[in-house]
PDB file of C-alpha atoms in Angstrom:
ATOM      1  CA  PRO M   1      -1.957  11.669 -25.696  1.00 84.00           C
ATOM      2  CA  PRO M   2       1.374  10.958 -22.263  1.00 81.00           C
ATOM      3  CA  GLU M   3       3.180  13.499 -24.161  1.00 83.00           C
ATOM      4  CA  ALA M   4       1.253  16.330 -23.156  1.00 91.00           C
ATOM      5  CA  LEU M   5       1.534  15.429 -19.679  1.00 93.00           C
ATOM      6  CA  GLY M   6       4.742  17.565 -19.597  1.00 94.00           C
ATOM      7  CA  VAL M   7       8.611  15.216 -19.166  1.00 95.00           C
ATOM      8  CA  PRO M   8       8.120  12.217 -17.717  1.00 96.00           C
ATOM      9  CA  ALA M   9      10.908  13.095 -14.697  1.00 95.00           C
ATOM     10  CA  ASP M  10       7.862  14.971 -13.368  1.00 96.00           C
ATOM     11  CA  TRP M  11       6.027  11.913 -12.623  1.00 97.00           C
ATOM     12  CA  GLN M  12       5.403   8.740 -10.518  1.00 96.00           C
ATOM     13  CA  VAL M  13       4.613   5.499 -12.190  1.00 97.00           C
ATOM     14  CA  GLU M  14       3.521   2.942  -9.440  1.00 96.00           C
ATOM     15  CA  TRP M  15       2.417  -1.296  -9.640  1.00 96.00           C
ATOM     16  CA  LYS M  16      -1.850  -0.703  -9.401  1.00 96.00           C
ATOM     17  CA  TRP M  17      -2.062  -4.163  -7.139  1.00 96.00           C
ATOM     18  CA  ASP M  18      -5.077  -5.958  -6.699  1.00 93.00           C
ATOM     19  CA  GLY M  19      -5.818  -6.356  -3.221  1.00 95.00           C
ATOM     20  CA  ILE M  20      -8.097  -3.752  -1.053  1.00 95.00           C
ATOM     21  CA  ARG M  21      -6.727  -0.310  -0.988  1.00 96.00           C
ATOM     22  CA  VAL M  22      -6.678   0.863   2.830  1.00 97.00           C
ATOM     23  CA  GLN M  23      -5.591   2.851   4.703  1.00 97.00           C
ATOM     24  CA  LEU M  24      -3.560   2.700   8.837  1.00 98.00           C
ATOM     25  CA  ILE M  25      -4.293   4.435  10.711  1.00 97.00           C
ATOM     26  CA  HIS M  26      -2.487   5.563  14.162  1.00 96.00           C
ATOM     27  CA  ARG M  27      -2.930   7.749  15.894  1.00 93.00           C
ATOM     28  CA  ALA M  28      -2.847   9.490  19.753  1.00 88.00           C
ATOM     29  CA  GLU M  29      -3.323   6.876  22.734  1.00 88.00           C
ATOM     30  CA  GLN M  30      -4.919   4.820  19.320  1.00 91.00           C
ATOM     31  CA  THR M  31      -4.705   0.593  19.062  1.00 93.00           C
ATOM     32  CA  PRO M  32      -3.825   1.464  14.940  1.00 96.00           C
ATOM     33  CA  TYR M  33      -6.793  -0.086  12.731  1.00 96.00           C
ATOM     34  CA  LEU M  34      -6.680  -0.125   9.685  1.00 97.00           C
ATOM     35  CA  TRP M  35      -9.621   0.848   7.159  1.00 96.00           C
ATOM     36  CA  SER M  36     -11.393   0.443   3.992  1.00 93.00           C
ATOM     37  CA  ARG M  37     -12.028   2.257   1.342  1.00 88.00           C
ATOM     38  CA  GLY M  38     -15.980   0.486   2.311  1.00 86.00           C
ATOM     39  CA  GLU M  39     -15.488   3.132   5.089  1.00 89.00           C
ATOM     40  CA  GLU M  40     -15.223  -0.115   7.042  1.00 90.00           C
ATOM     41  CA  ARG M  41     -12.805  -1.262   9.694  1.00 92.00           C
ATOM     42  CA  LEU M  42     -11.397  -4.431   9.525  1.00 93.00           C
ATOM     43  CA  ASP M  43     -10.154  -4.770  13.492  1.00 91.00           C
ATOM     44  CA  GLY M  44      -9.217  -8.130  13.756  1.00 91.00           C
ATOM     45  CA  ARG M  45      -8.330  -9.817  10.293  1.00 93.00           C
ATOM     46  CA  PHE M  46      -5.279  -9.362   9.827  1.00 96.00           C
ATOM     47  CA  PRO M  47      -3.477  -8.954  13.557  1.00 95.00           C
ATOM     48  CA  GLU M  48      -0.201  -9.531  12.145  1.00 96.00           C
ATOM     49  CA  LEU M  49      -0.418  -6.163  10.502  1.00 97.00           C
ATOM     50  CA  GLU M  50      -2.059  -4.767  13.291  1.00 95.00           C
ATOM     51  CA  ALA M  51       1.376  -5.682  15.429  1.00 96.00           C
ATOM     52  CA  GLN M  52       3.949  -4.781  12.832  1.00 97.00           C
ATOM     53  CA  ALA M  53       1.858  -1.181  13.083  1.00 97.00           C
ATOM     54  CA  LEU M  54       3.076  -0.057  16.244  1.00 95.00           C
ATOM     55  CA  GLN M  55       6.350  -0.294  15.473  1.00 94.00           C
ATOM     56  CA  LEU M  56       5.000   3.555  13.568  1.00 95.00           C
ATOM     57  CA  SER M  57       5.105   6.444  15.844  1.00 90.00           C
ATOM     58  CA  GLU M  58       1.390   8.454  16.498  1.00 94.00           C
ATOM     59  CA  GLY M  59      -0.226  10.843  14.794  1.00 96.00           C
ATOM     60  CA  VAL M  60       0.172   8.744  11.089  1.00 98.00           C
ATOM     61  CA  VAL M  61      -2.265   7.673   8.714  1.00 98.00           C
ATOM     62  CA  LEU M  62      -0.801   5.372   5.299  1.00 98.00           C
ATOM     63  CA  ASP M  63      -2.384   4.938   1.693  1.00 98.00           C
ATOM     64  CA  GLY M  64      -1.484   1.797   0.390  1.00 98.00           C
ATOM     65  CA  GLU M  65      -2.975  -1.943  -0.660  1.00 97.00           C
ATOM     66  CA  LEU M  66      -2.969  -4.418   0.856  1.00 98.00           C
ATOM     67  CA  VAL M  67      -2.189  -7.151  -0.978  1.00 97.00           C
ATOM     68  CA  ALA M  68      -2.271 -11.576  -0.157  1.00 97.00           C
ATOM     69  CA  TRP M  69       2.059 -12.016  -0.144  1.00 97.00           C
ATOM     70  CA  GLY M  70       3.688 -15.002  -1.915  1.00 94.00           C
ATOM     71  CA  GLU M  71       6.963 -15.329  -0.239  1.00 91.00           C
ATOM     72  CA  ALA M  72       8.843 -17.754  -2.163  1.00 91.00           C
ATOM     73  CA  THR M  73       8.331 -15.976  -5.212  1.00 92.00           C
ATOM     74  CA  ALA M  74       8.258 -12.159  -2.856  1.00 92.00           C
ATOM     75  CA  GLN M  75       5.450 -10.300  -5.523  1.00 94.00           C
ATOM     76  CA  PRO M  76       1.910 -10.497  -4.215  1.00 96.00           C
ATOM     77  CA  ARG M  77      -0.428 -13.446  -4.828  1.00 95.00           C
ATOM     78  CA  PRO M  78      -4.016 -13.598  -6.746  1.00 93.00           C
ATOM     79  CA  PHE M  79      -6.260 -11.726  -5.143  1.00 94.00           C
ATOM     80  CA  VAL M  80      -7.857 -14.724  -5.086  1.00 93.00           C
ATOM     81  CA  ALA M  81      -6.093 -15.110  -1.980  1.00 93.00           C
ATOM     82  CA  LEU M  82      -6.992 -12.941  -0.183  1.00 95.00           C
ATOM     83  CA  GLN M  83     -11.030 -13.286  -0.187  1.00 93.00           C
ATOM     84  CA  LYS M  84      -9.896 -16.928   2.141  1.00 89.00           C
ATOM     85  CA  ARG M  85      -9.192 -13.702   4.764  1.00 89.00           C
ATOM     86  CA  ILE M  86     -11.373 -10.958   4.188  1.00 87.00           C
ATOM     87  CA  GLN M  87     -13.311 -13.146   4.718  1.00 82.00           C
ATOM     88  CA  LYS M  88     -12.712 -14.260   8.486  1.00 85.00           C
ATOM     89  CA  ARG M  89     -13.592 -11.949  11.447  1.00 88.00           C
ATOM     90  CA  VAL M  90     -10.699 -13.095  13.564  1.00 91.00           C
ATOM     91  CA  PRO M  91      -7.962 -15.575  11.258  1.00 93.00           C
ATOM     92  CA  SER M  92      -6.744 -19.108  12.769  1.00 93.00           C
ATOM     93  CA  THR M  93      -2.938 -19.435  12.479  1.00 94.00           C
ATOM     94  CA  ARG M  94      -2.673 -21.910  10.137  1.00 95.00           C
ATOM     95  CA  LEU M  95      -5.072 -19.096   7.439  1.00 94.00           C
ATOM     96  CA  ARG M  96      -2.423 -16.471   8.669  1.00 95.00           C
ATOM     97  CA  MET M  97       0.496 -18.841   8.048  1.00 94.00           C
ATOM     98  CA  GLU M  98      -1.417 -20.029   4.105  1.00 95.00           C
ATOM     99  CA  VAL M  99      -1.870 -16.739   3.107  1.00 96.00           C
ATOM    100  CA  PRO M 100       0.711 -13.916   4.479  1.00 97.00           C
ATOM    101  CA  VAL M 101      -0.202 -10.484   4.302  1.00 97.00           C
ATOM    102  CA  ARG M 102       1.372  -7.576   3.793  1.00 98.00           C
ATOM    103  CA  ILE M 103       0.439  -3.163   3.079  1.00 98.00           C
ATOM    104  CA  LEU M 104       1.978  -1.240  -0.328  1.00 98.00           C
ATOM    105  CA  PHE M 105       2.303   1.513   0.748  1.00 98.00           C
ATOM    106  CA  TYR M 106       1.430   4.701  -1.804  1.00 97.00           C
ATOM    107  CA  ASP M 107       1.568   7.612   0.459  1.00 98.00           C
ATOM    108  CA  LEU M 108       1.686   9.232   3.517  1.00 98.00           C
ATOM    109  CA  LEU M 109      -1.449  11.364   4.707  1.00 98.00           C
ATOM    110  CA  GLU M 110      -1.398  12.058   8.065  1.00 98.00           C
ATOM    111  CA  LEU M 111       2.838  12.308  10.310  1.00 97.00           C
ATOM    112  CA  HIS M 112       2.643  13.615  13.405  1.00 96.00           C
ATOM    113  CA  GLY M 113      -1.174  14.566  13.254  1.00 96.00           C
ATOM    114  CA  VAL M 114      -0.263  17.135  10.926  1.00 97.00           C
ATOM    115  CA  ASP M 115      -2.102  16.481   7.692  1.00 98.00           C
ATOM    116  CA  LEU M 116      -0.055  16.032   4.591  1.00 98.00           C
ATOM    117  CA  ARG M 117      -2.078  16.699   1.886  1.00 97.00           C
ATOM    118  CA  ALA M 118      -1.363  19.349   0.385  1.00 98.00           C
ATOM    119  CA  GLU M 119       2.703  18.450   0.680  1.00 98.00           C
ATOM    120  CA  SER M 120       2.911  17.501  -2.699  1.00 98.00           C
ATOM    121  CA  LEU M 121       3.752  13.445  -4.021  1.00 98.00           C
ATOM    122  CA  ARG M 122       7.315  14.036  -3.678  1.00 97.00           C
ATOM    123  CA  GLU M 123       7.404  15.167  -0.588  1.00 98.00           C
ATOM    124  CA  ARG M 124       5.354  12.655   0.852  1.00 98.00           C
ATOM    125  CA  ARG M 125       6.672  10.263  -0.515  1.00 97.00           C
ATOM    126  CA  CYS M 126      10.193  11.024   1.108  1.00 97.00           C
ATOM    127  CA  LYS M 127       8.163  11.636   4.581  1.00 98.00           C
ATOM    128  CA  LEU M 128       7.098   7.876   4.580  1.00 98.00           C
ATOM    129  CA  GLN M 129       9.819   6.114   2.566  1.00 97.00           C
ATOM    130  CA  ALA M 130      12.021   7.230   5.638  1.00 97.00           C
ATOM    131  CA  LEU M 131       8.623   6.316   8.234  1.00 97.00           C
ATOM    132  CA  LEU M 132       8.670   2.910   7.179  1.00 97.00           C
ATOM    133  CA  GLU M 133      12.828   2.795   7.104  1.00 95.00           C
ATOM    134  CA  GLN M 134      12.212   3.170  10.517  1.00 94.00           C
ATOM    135  CA  THR M 135      10.706   0.266  11.230  1.00 93.00           C
ATOM    136  CA  GLU M 136      11.323  -4.043  11.288  1.00 93.00           C
ATOM    137  CA  ALA M 137       8.045  -4.305   9.436  1.00 95.00           C
ATOM    138  CA  PRO M 138       7.870  -7.217   7.028  1.00 95.00           C
ATOM    139  CA  SER M 139       5.086  -6.721   6.465  1.00 97.00           C
ATOM    140  CA  LEU M 140       3.675  -2.543   5.922  1.00 98.00           C
ATOM    141  CA  GLN M 141       6.026  -1.796   3.246  1.00 97.00           C
ATOM    142  CA  LEU M 142       6.654   1.296   0.860  1.00 98.00           C
ATOM    143  CA  SER M 143       5.128   0.198  -2.720  1.00 97.00           C
ATOM    144  CA  PRO M 144       8.118   0.559  -5.030  1.00 95.00           C
ATOM    145  CA  SER M 145       7.863   3.320  -7.738  1.00 95.00           C
ATOM    146  CA  VAL M 146       8.250   2.033 -11.245  1.00 95.00           C
ATOM    147  CA  ALA M 147      11.202   2.866 -14.080  1.00 93.00           C
ATOM    148  CA  PHE M 148      11.175   4.649 -16.625  1.00 93.00           C
ATOM    149  CA  ASP M 149      12.631   7.754 -18.790  1.00 91.00           C
ATOM    150  CA  ALA M 150      10.033   7.885 -22.041  1.00 95.00           C
ATOM    151  CA  TRP M 151       6.115   7.674 -22.239  1.00 95.00           C
ATOM    152  CA  GLU M 152       6.867   5.163 -25.586  1.00 94.00           C
ATOM    153  CA  ALA M 153       7.848   2.381 -22.549  1.00 94.00           C
ATOM    154  CA  LEU M 154       5.339   2.535 -20.775  1.00 94.00           C
ATOM    155  CA  PRO M 155       2.165   0.322 -22.847  1.00 94.00           C
ATOM    156  CA  ALA M 156       5.542  -2.632 -21.807  1.00 95.00           C
ATOM    157  CA  LEU M 157       4.959  -1.458 -18.862  1.00 95.00           C
ATOM    158  CA  ARG M 158       1.640  -1.712 -18.434  1.00 95.00           C
ATOM    159  CA  ASN M 159       2.044  -4.607 -20.700  1.00 96.00           C
ATOM    160  CA  SER M 160       4.012  -6.535 -17.860  1.00 95.00           C
ATOM    161  CA  ALA M 161       1.250  -6.561 -14.933  1.00 95.00           C
ATOM    162  CA  ALA M 162       0.027  -9.963 -15.180  1.00 92.00           C
ATOM    163  CA  GLN M 163       3.353 -10.636 -14.210  1.00 92.00           C
ATOM    164  CA  MET M 164       3.933  -8.709 -11.412  1.00 91.00           C
ATOM    165  CA  GLN M 165       0.650  -9.796  -9.995  1.00 91.00           C
ATOM    166  CA  ALA M 166      -0.590  -5.703 -10.138  1.00 94.00           C
ATOM    167  CA  GLU M 167      -3.344  -4.684 -12.642  1.00 94.00           C
ATOM    168  CA  GLY M 168      -1.966  -2.045 -14.813  1.00 95.00           C
ATOM    169  CA  LEU M 169      -0.251   0.917 -14.067  1.00 96.00           C
ATOM    170  CA  MET M 170      -0.770   4.013 -12.206  1.00 96.00           C
ATOM    171  CA  LEU M 171       0.969   8.152 -12.927  1.00 95.00           C
ATOM    172  CA  LYS M 172       0.966  10.538 -10.215  1.00 96.00           C
ATOM    173  CA  SER M 173       2.116  13.914 -10.438  1.00 96.00           C
ATOM    174  CA  LEU M 174       4.894  14.313  -7.877  1.00 97.00           C
ATOM    175  CA  ASP M 175       4.285  18.078  -7.792  1.00 95.00           C
TER     176      ASP M 175
END
């Protein structure tokens, strides 16, 4: 049972977005690129994200979910909208306008060329937030954590996932 996990304050809850898992990689003297969970570079498929990634300092690797974005609703759109973009190696201007995209970042894996995976999620999350706040990249955003103060609150939150265009919740130990 969730109670066996300990104190809720030691955990972070996030939405599991319905998109594609990507890492945004910007290493020294390289153009930023997106790497899919399927171990494929997505060069040119999301040029607006690649352009905004130039604002990030070199030597970073960020982990997140690439989603189709609803400007009017200010939340992700269903995955079927994103499929239109995934299938195009070079999307037209019209398609980019019809299906805007964002990356909602969960984690910072590397900063200034230093692997951060041995640090706690609490520390990495603070660094990720600071890094993203230094940019003016509206399509590169921090995935919000979901506030909760008791394990009993999670089933109701999980049941509201569809309203958020999410697949469910993720629980992560902050330590």
